[in-house]
Short mmCIF file of C-alpha atoms and ligand atoms in Angstrom, two decimals:
data_model
loop_
_atom_site.label_atom_id
_atom_site.label_comp_id
_atom_site.label_asym_id
_atom_site.label_seq_id
_atom_site.Cartn_x
_atom_site.Cartn_y
_atom_site.Cartn_z
CA MET A 180 87.88 81.46 155.01
CA SER A 181 85.14 80.45 152.85
CA GLN A 182 84.21 84.08 152.02
CA SER A 183 87.53 84.63 150.55
CA THR A 184 87.25 81.03 148.67
CA TYR A 185 84.08 82.52 147.03
CA ALA A 186 85.50 86.00 146.29
CA ARG A 187 88.35 84.10 144.43
CA LEU A 188 86.05 82.02 142.41
CA THR A 189 83.89 84.99 141.57
CA GLN A 190 86.59 86.93 140.16
CA GLU A 191 87.99 84.02 138.30
CA LEU A 192 84.54 83.77 136.83
CA GLU A 193 84.68 87.37 135.91
CA SER A 194 87.98 87.22 134.25
CA ILE A 195 86.76 84.17 132.22
CA ASP A 196 83.75 86.28 131.17
CA GLN A 197 85.87 89.25 130.36
CA GLU A 198 88.16 87.05 128.06
CA GLY A 199 84.89 85.95 126.13
CA LEU A 200 85.47 82.55 127.26
CA TYR A 201 82.48 82.04 129.36
CA LYS A 202 80.20 79.17 128.47
CA ARG A 203 76.56 79.62 128.61
CA GLU A 204 74.10 76.87 128.01
CA ARG A 205 70.98 77.28 125.99
CA LEU A 206 67.85 75.80 126.89
CA ILE A 207 66.26 73.10 124.33
CA THR A 208 62.70 72.25 124.73
CA SER A 209 62.12 69.59 122.36
CA PRO A 210 64.01 66.19 121.13
CA GLN A 211 67.46 66.32 119.87
CA SER A 212 67.08 66.36 116.14
CA GLY A 213 68.06 68.30 112.97
CA SER A 214 65.79 70.97 113.91
CA ILE A 215 65.24 71.83 117.77
CA MET A 216 63.01 74.02 119.53
CA VAL A 217 64.62 76.58 121.82
CA GLU A 218 63.49 79.64 123.73
CA ILE A 219 64.83 82.78 122.43
CA ALA A 220 63.68 86.07 124.24
CA GLY A 221 60.98 84.11 125.91
CA LYS A 222 59.70 82.68 122.73
CA GLU A 223 59.78 79.12 121.54
CA THR A 224 61.54 79.16 118.09
CA ALA A 225 62.95 76.46 115.76
CA VAL A 226 66.65 76.34 115.09
CA ILE A 227 68.87 74.29 112.76
CA ASN A 228 71.02 72.06 114.79
CA LEU A 229 74.52 71.74 113.65
CA CYS A 230 76.48 70.81 116.85
CA ALA A 231 75.10 67.66 118.28
CA ASN A 232 76.81 64.46 118.14
CA ASN A 233 73.69 62.86 116.74
CA TYR A 234 75.55 61.78 113.55
CA LEU A 235 72.91 59.08 112.51
CA GLY A 236 70.00 61.09 113.65
CA LEU A 237 68.95 58.33 115.98
CA ALA A 238 68.42 60.44 119.06
CA ASP A 239 64.74 60.56 118.77
CA HIS A 240 64.10 57.29 116.81
CA PRO A 241 60.88 55.70 117.58
CA ASP A 242 62.21 52.01 117.69
CA ILE A 243 65.07 53.27 120.34
CA VAL A 244 62.43 55.06 122.54
CA ALA A 245 60.11 52.14 122.39
CA SER A 246 62.89 49.58 123.08
CA ALA A 247 63.94 51.72 126.12
CA GLN A 248 60.15 51.91 127.41
CA LYS A 249 59.89 48.10 127.04
CA ALA A 250 63.08 47.47 129.15
CA MET A 251 61.75 49.80 131.69
CA ASP A 252 58.52 47.80 131.68
CA GLN A 253 60.38 44.73 132.17
CA TYR A 254 63.14 45.55 134.47
CA GLY A 255 62.07 48.89 136.18
CA TYR A 256 63.89 52.06 136.37
CA GLY A 257 67.06 51.64 138.23
CA MET A 258 69.52 49.02 139.44
CA ALA A 259 70.55 50.69 142.92
CA SER A 260 73.70 49.01 142.88
CA VAL A 261 77.11 48.49 141.13
CA ARG A 262 77.46 45.64 138.93
CA PHE A 263 79.38 43.26 141.19
CA ILE A 264 77.29 43.63 144.16
CA CYS A 265 73.80 43.09 142.93
CA GLY A 266 73.38 45.23 139.72
CA THR A 267 74.01 42.88 136.65
CA LEU A 268 70.87 42.22 134.71
CA ASP A 269 70.93 39.42 131.85
CA TYR A 270 70.40 42.40 129.84
CA HIS A 271 73.71 43.96 130.90
CA ARG A 272 75.65 40.80 129.82
CA GLN A 273 73.43 40.68 126.58
CA LEU A 274 74.38 44.10 125.71
CA GLU A 275 77.94 43.53 126.24
CA GLU A 276 77.80 40.62 124.06
CA GLU A 277 76.12 42.56 121.28
CA ILE A 278 78.85 45.17 121.73
CA ALA A 279 81.57 42.45 121.48
CA GLU A 280 80.14 41.10 118.48
CA PHE A 281 79.67 44.41 116.73
CA THR A 282 83.14 45.56 117.36
CA GLY A 283 84.84 42.27 116.67
CA PHE A 284 86.40 41.50 120.14
CA ASP A 285 86.13 38.51 122.84
CA ASP A 286 84.15 40.57 125.09
CA ALA A 287 83.21 44.12 126.12
CA ILE A 288 82.24 45.96 129.58
CA LEU A 289 79.90 48.85 129.94
CA TYR A 290 80.76 52.00 132.04
CA ALA A 291 78.30 54.84 132.92
CA ALA A 292 80.18 56.90 130.21
CA CYS A 293 83.21 56.60 127.85
CA PHE A 294 84.77 59.30 130.26
CA ASP A 295 84.84 56.63 132.79
CA ALA A 296 85.84 53.66 130.24
CA ASN A 297 88.94 55.84 129.46
CA GLY A 298 89.42 56.68 132.96
CA GLY A 299 89.40 53.28 134.18
CA VAL A 300 91.03 51.21 131.16
CA PHE A 301 94.76 51.89 132.02
CA GLU A 302 95.18 51.87 135.62
CA PRO A 303 94.14 48.06 136.06
CA LEU A 304 96.37 46.96 133.22
CA LEU A 305 99.65 48.79 133.74
CA ASN A 306 102.06 49.74 136.44
CA ALA A 307 105.14 51.60 136.80
CA GLU A 308 107.07 49.02 134.78
CA ASP A 309 105.02 49.78 131.76
CA ALA A 310 104.59 52.64 129.28
CA ILE A 311 101.73 54.85 127.46
CA VAL A 312 102.59 56.39 124.35
CA SER A 313 99.80 59.00 123.71
CA ASP A 314 98.92 61.17 121.03
CA SER A 315 98.90 64.92 121.87
CA LEU A 316 95.49 65.70 120.81
CA ASN A 317 93.62 62.79 122.64
CA HIS A 318 90.42 63.55 124.61
CA ALA A 319 90.65 64.93 127.96
CA SER A 320 89.19 61.41 129.33
CA ILE A 321 92.14 59.65 127.87
CA ILE A 322 94.75 62.16 129.39
CA ASP A 323 92.96 61.74 132.77
CA GLY A 324 93.03 58.05 132.61
CA ILE A 325 96.73 58.14 132.01
CA ARG A 326 97.28 60.54 134.74
CA LEU A 327 95.57 57.95 137.23
CA CYS A 328 98.03 55.17 135.97
CA LYS A 329 101.45 54.82 137.23
CA ALA A 330 102.89 53.77 133.75
CA LYS A 331 105.72 55.98 132.32
CA ARG A 332 104.02 58.69 129.76
CA TYR A 333 105.30 59.67 126.47
CA ARG A 334 103.52 61.96 124.13
CA PHE A 335 103.79 62.23 120.47
CA ALA A 336 102.62 64.99 118.07
CA ASN A 337 99.39 64.62 116.77
CA ASN A 338 99.04 61.78 114.04
CA ASP A 339 102.82 62.12 113.64
CA MET A 340 103.97 58.57 113.16
CA ALA A 341 107.65 59.41 112.96
CA ASP A 342 107.42 61.11 116.53
CA LEU A 343 105.50 58.05 117.65
CA GLU A 344 108.15 55.77 116.60
CA ALA A 345 110.73 57.80 118.28
CA LYS A 346 108.78 57.55 121.56
CA LEU A 347 108.30 54.04 121.08
CA LYS A 348 112.06 53.49 120.60
CA GLU A 349 112.48 55.54 123.96
CA ALA A 350 110.06 53.49 125.85
CA LYS A 351 111.85 50.28 124.51
CA ALA A 352 115.25 51.71 125.60
CA ASN A 353 113.72 52.35 128.93
CA ASN A 354 112.85 48.68 129.43
CA ALA A 355 109.04 49.24 129.23
CA ARG A 356 107.31 45.79 130.04
CA THR A 357 104.01 46.61 128.27
CA ILE A 358 103.60 49.43 126.09
CA VAL A 359 100.36 50.88 125.23
CA ILE A 360 99.69 53.28 122.23
CA ALA A 361 96.67 55.52 123.06
CA THR A 362 94.89 57.34 120.38
CA ASP A 363 91.50 58.72 119.31
CA GLY A 364 90.14 57.10 116.17
CA VAL A 365 88.83 60.60 114.94
CA PHE A 366 90.10 63.87 116.61
CA SER A 367 87.21 65.57 117.89
CA MET A 368 88.07 69.21 117.43
CA ASP A 369 89.61 68.58 113.77
CA GLY A 370 87.69 65.63 112.28
CA TYR A 371 91.07 64.08 111.45
CA ILE A 372 90.80 60.38 111.20
CA ALA A 373 94.00 58.41 112.81
CA ASN A 374 96.49 56.76 110.67
CA VAL A 375 95.43 53.17 111.56
CA PRO A 376 97.67 51.40 109.06
CA GLU A 377 100.89 53.18 110.25
CA LEU A 378 99.65 52.97 114.09
CA ARG A 379 99.02 49.15 113.67
CA ARG A 380 102.30 48.49 111.88
CA LEU A 381 104.30 50.27 114.38
CA ALA A 382 102.33 48.75 117.30
CA ASP A 383 103.10 45.27 115.64
CA GLU A 384 106.83 46.20 114.93
CA TYR A 385 107.31 47.32 118.76
CA ASP A 386 105.14 44.68 120.42
CA ALA A 387 102.71 47.38 121.74
CA LEU A 388 99.17 47.20 122.28
CA LEU A 389 96.94 49.65 120.18
CA MET A 390 94.49 51.50 122.25
CA MET A 391 91.95 53.51 120.41
CA ASP A 392 88.83 55.82 121.35
CA ASP A 393 86.21 55.56 118.62
CA CYS A 394 83.56 58.07 120.06
CA HIS A 395 83.36 60.05 116.92
CA SER A 396 83.75 57.15 114.65
CA THR A 397 81.39 54.34 116.04
CA GLY A 398 78.31 54.36 113.67
CA ILE A 399 79.97 56.60 111.06
CA LEU A 400 83.18 54.99 109.70
CA GLY A 401 83.79 51.32 108.40
CA PRO A 402 81.16 48.62 107.29
CA GLU A 403 78.04 48.72 109.42
CA GLY A 404 79.62 51.68 111.41
CA LYS A 405 82.05 49.42 113.10
CA GLY A 406 84.75 52.31 113.33
CA THR A 407 87.97 53.64 112.38
CA ALA A 408 90.11 50.45 112.12
CA ALA A 409 87.41 48.72 110.25
CA HIS A 410 87.36 51.54 107.93
CA PHE A 411 90.92 50.49 106.95
CA GLY A 412 90.17 46.84 107.35
CA LEU A 413 92.25 46.42 110.36
CA GLN A 414 91.78 45.93 113.97
CA VAL A 415 93.01 47.55 117.25
CA ASP A 416 93.72 45.60 120.60
CA ILE A 417 91.70 47.53 122.89
CA LEU A 418 88.69 49.85 121.80
CA THR A 419 86.60 52.33 123.92
CA SER A 420 83.70 54.16 122.66
CA THR A 421 80.37 55.73 123.86
CA LEU A 422 76.63 55.06 123.57
CA GLY A 423 76.25 59.03 123.74
CA LYS A 424 76.70 59.99 120.16
CA SER A 425 75.98 57.90 117.06
CA LEU A 426 74.19 55.06 119.13
CA GLY A 427 71.25 56.85 120.32
CA GLY A 428 72.97 59.66 122.02
CA ALA A 429 71.94 58.83 125.55
CA ALA A 430 74.60 57.61 127.93
CA GLY A 431 77.05 55.00 128.53
CA GLY A 432 80.37 53.70 127.39
CA PHE A 433 82.31 50.58 126.83
CA VAL A 434 85.57 49.06 126.43
CA ALA A 435 85.92 46.07 124.00
CA ALA A 436 88.83 43.85 123.91
CA SER A 437 90.48 40.43 124.29
CA GLN A 438 89.09 38.27 127.16
CA PRO A 439 92.04 38.86 129.90
CA VAL A 440 91.83 42.56 129.36
CA ILE A 441 88.02 42.70 129.94
CA ASP A 442 88.32 40.20 132.80
CA MET A 443 90.87 42.35 134.79
CA LEU A 444 88.64 45.56 134.01
CA ARG A 445 86.06 43.89 135.78
CA GLN A 446 87.92 42.97 138.66
CA ARG A 447 90.07 46.41 139.08
CA SER A 448 88.66 49.12 137.00
CA ARG A 449 87.70 51.90 139.58
CA PRO A 450 84.93 53.78 137.64
CA TYR A 451 83.31 50.06 136.84
CA LEU A 452 83.46 48.81 140.61
CA PHE A 453 82.49 52.03 142.37
CA SER A 454 79.65 53.56 140.21
CA ASN A 455 76.16 52.50 139.49
CA ALA A 456 75.17 50.09 136.81
CA LEU A 457 73.68 51.28 133.74
CA PRO A 458 70.02 51.52 133.84
CA PRO A 459 67.52 49.27 132.03
CA ALA A 460 66.27 52.06 129.75
CA ILE A 461 69.81 52.89 128.37
CA LEU A 462 70.17 48.98 127.69
CA GLY A 463 67.29 48.73 125.72
CA GLY A 464 67.82 51.93 123.93
CA ALA A 465 71.56 50.93 122.93
CA SER A 466 70.53 47.55 122.11
CA ALA A 467 68.09 49.06 119.38
CA ALA A 468 70.58 51.62 118.35
CA ILE A 469 73.19 49.00 117.70
CA LYS A 470 70.82 47.14 115.43
CA LEU A 471 69.88 50.35 113.54
CA CYS A 472 73.47 51.41 113.18
CA ARG A 473 74.63 48.12 111.77
CA GLU A 474 71.74 48.10 109.25
CA GLY A 475 71.99 51.98 108.67
CA ASP A 476 74.32 52.28 105.50
CA ASP A 477 71.25 54.69 104.12
CA LEU A 478 71.89 57.01 107.28
CA ARG A 479 75.64 56.98 106.66
CA GLU A 480 75.08 57.61 102.90
CA LYS A 481 72.99 60.57 103.88
CA LEU A 482 75.34 61.69 106.55
CA SER A 483 78.24 61.59 104.02
CA GLN A 484 76.17 63.62 101.57
CA ASN A 485 75.17 66.25 103.99
CA ALA A 486 78.83 66.70 104.75
CA GLN A 487 79.88 67.00 101.24
CA HIS A 488 77.10 69.44 100.49
CA PHE A 489 77.72 71.56 103.48
CA ARG A 490 81.50 71.69 102.91
CA GLN A 491 81.17 72.75 99.43
CA GLY A 492 78.70 75.73 100.34
CA MET A 493 80.85 76.89 103.07
CA GLU A 494 83.99 76.68 100.95
CA GLN A 495 82.30 78.52 98.20
CA ALA A 496 81.01 81.23 100.63
CA GLY A 497 84.77 81.89 101.49
CA PHE A 498 85.20 80.33 104.90
CA HIS A 499 88.31 78.51 106.14
CA LEU A 500 87.69 74.95 106.87
CA LEU A 501 89.63 72.33 108.07
CA PRO A 502 90.18 69.66 105.17
CA GLY A 503 88.70 66.24 105.66
CA GLU A 504 85.46 63.90 104.89
CA HIS A 505 84.49 63.26 108.43
CA PRO A 506 80.94 64.84 109.37
CA ILE A 507 82.86 67.03 112.19
CA ILE A 508 83.48 70.30 109.73
CA PRO A 509 85.35 72.88 111.87
CA ILE A 510 85.11 76.59 110.59
CA MET A 511 88.19 78.22 111.55
CA LEU A 512 87.85 81.80 113.07
CA GLY A 513 90.99 82.39 115.39
CA GLU A 514 90.04 84.32 118.31
CA GLY A 515 87.65 82.98 121.00
CA GLN A 516 85.73 86.26 121.17
CA LEU A 517 84.91 85.96 117.43
CA ALA A 518 83.78 82.46 117.61
CA GLN A 519 81.34 83.29 120.53
CA ASP A 520 80.19 86.39 118.57
CA MET A 521 79.63 84.26 115.41
CA ALA A 522 77.62 81.74 117.24
CA ASN A 523 75.57 84.06 118.85
CA ARG A 524 74.61 85.83 115.57
CA LEU A 525 73.91 82.52 114.10
CA TYR A 526 71.67 81.68 116.96
CA GLU A 527 69.77 84.85 116.29
CA LEU A 528 69.57 83.82 112.55
CA GLY A 529 68.14 80.59 113.50
CA VAL A 530 71.29 78.12 113.42
CA TYR A 531 72.43 76.61 116.55
CA VAL A 532 76.31 76.20 116.83
CA THR A 533 78.86 76.34 119.51
CA GLY A 534 81.98 78.29 119.39
CA PHE A 535 84.91 76.36 120.65
CA PHE A 536 87.98 78.10 122.07
CA TYR A 537 90.91 77.69 124.54
CA PRO A 538 91.39 75.49 126.57
CA VAL A 539 89.31 73.16 124.35
CA VAL A 540 91.54 74.13 121.44
CA PRO A 541 94.76 75.61 121.28
CA MET A 542 95.11 79.43 121.79
CA GLY A 543 94.28 81.33 118.67
CA GLN A 544 92.71 78.42 116.88
CA ALA A 545 89.05 79.12 118.02
CA ARG A 546 86.32 77.75 115.77
CA ILE A 547 82.90 76.80 115.22
CA ARG A 548 82.84 73.03 115.02
CA THR A 549 79.90 72.05 112.99
CA GLN A 550 78.63 68.51 112.93
CA MET A 551 76.48 66.87 110.19
CA SER A 552 73.65 64.44 111.04
CA ALA A 553 71.70 62.27 108.75
CA ALA A 554 68.61 63.97 110.39
CA LEU A 555 69.60 67.18 108.36
CA THR A 556 67.83 68.02 105.20
CA THR A 557 69.48 69.82 102.16
CA GLU A 558 67.26 72.76 102.75
CA GLN A 559 68.22 72.97 106.20
CA LEU A 560 71.89 73.11 105.19
CA ASP A 561 71.29 75.44 102.62
CA LYS A 562 69.65 78.00 105.07
CA ALA A 563 72.56 77.25 107.48
CA ILE A 564 75.07 78.08 104.61
CA ALA A 565 72.88 81.50 104.19
CA ALA A 566 73.01 82.15 107.81
CA PHE A 567 76.74 81.57 108.19
CA THR A 568 77.30 83.82 105.00
CA GLN A 569 75.30 86.78 106.45
CA ALA A 570 76.94 86.58 109.87
CA GLY A 571 80.38 86.08 108.27
CA LYS A 572 80.09 89.16 106.26
CA GLU A 573 78.54 91.17 109.23
CA LEU A 574 81.50 90.13 111.42
CA GLY A 575 84.03 90.64 108.64
CA VAL A 576 85.07 86.89 108.57
CA ILE A 577 84.43 86.65 104.86
C1 PLP B 11 82.51 62.25 123.64
C2 PLP B 11 83.89 61.76 123.97
C3 PLP B 11 84.22 61.01 125.14
C4 PLP B 11 83.23 61.05 126.15
O1 PLP B 11 82.26 60.12 125.89
P1 PLP B 11 81.00 59.94 126.96
O2 PLP B 11 80.16 58.79 126.92
O3 PLP B 11 80.20 61.34 126.56
O4 PLP B 11 81.42 60.11 128.56
C5 PLP B 11 85.40 60.25 125.07
N1 PLP B 11 86.14 60.36 124.17
C6 PLP B 11 86.02 61.21 122.89
C7 PLP B 11 87.00 61.06 121.92
C8 PLP B 11 84.80 61.92 122.92
O5 PLP B 11 84.54 62.73 121.83
#
C-alpha cells in the first residue's frame, strides 16, 4: 500500500520537474539584505537580492536584533503554551496595543503568521446565514480561510468594482445576514493596489464589512506606512497583516479591528486557540520594527526611488513590466520554463530572483517578480539591470 503511494508521489514529482515547475530552494549563508551570500558550486558568493519582502530593509537592523535579544533576556526563549492557557505575556498585550494604535483600530490579536490570521478570521464571525464576497486574486490564505467558514461564497473579478457590486446585489437578494468583502490591499503577484475608495463606498452602500489583507502594504503605503486604506485617507473594518515582510521580516501576523471582532476571535479563532504563543524574541523585534517603520519616511522615500529607477532601466532595456508604482515589479515572461531559465541565468550572473509560474500565477503568465528594498543601492540596481539585459538577450526575451 505505502509503496504504491510513494511510487505515485515520485511520479508526480517527476512530472512537475519535467514541466519545468519544480521549485528548488537556494541556501543563503548571510543575513537577509540588499546583497546576500549564497553558495554557488561550493563557493560563497555575493548576489544582489531582488526577491525578498524586505521592503524597508529592516530584516537585519541592529535595533531590531537588539530588541529581540533584550526580550529573550527578560522573558526567555519560548512560551510552551497557547495564549489562553498560560502563554500570554504582558509583552503580547503591549504589542497588540501598539499594532492597534499603529493601524487605527480598537484592538489587535496576534497569530503565528498572517496565513493563520486569514485562516482564522472568517469562521468565528460568520456562519451559513452570512456571505463573503472575495476578490479572485486574493492570497491563498484568504481562500483557505473562506473555505473553512460556512458563509456563502461569492467571487468577483480582480479589482472589478462592477462585478463586486453585482455579487453584493446577489448576496443581498439571497438574504445574507452579514456580508464581508475580502480583498488584498496590494495583490502580491502583480503589485496592483486595491481600489479602496470604491470598495469603501460599496461596502457602505450594501452595509457590508470590508476586510483587507495588507501584507504587501504595511510599512510601504500611507503615512507612517499604515497601509493601503491610509494611503487613500480611508479605513477598512477588518485588517490582517504580517510581521514577516516590512516589519522586520521574522514571523507573526495579526488581525486589527473593532473590539467585538477581536474579542470574538480570541474566543473562537482556531489558529489562535490551538497554536503556540509568539515567542518573546519576535515580540521584541516586532515592537522595534513598528517604531522604525513609523519613523521611516526616509526608508519609504528610498524604496520609492529604487522602484522608479529599476522600472525605468528595465523598460528602457525592452522588458515587459506590469504597470504600477509599488515596489513589486513583475517582469512578464510567459512560460514557466522561460521564467526558470531566466532566473537561473541571472543567478549565475549574481542576481537572486525567483521565477513564478502556474499555479502561483495563471497559466501562460509566468514572470520574475522583482521586489525593491530600501536596502538596495543604485549601483546594485544598475548591475541588476545589466544582468537582466544580458540574460534577456541570451534567452531571446529582448
Ligand atoms: C505573505 C502573505 C501572507 C502570509 O503572511 P505570513 O505572515 O508569512 O503567513 C498572507 N497574505 C498575503 C497577501 C501575503 O503576501
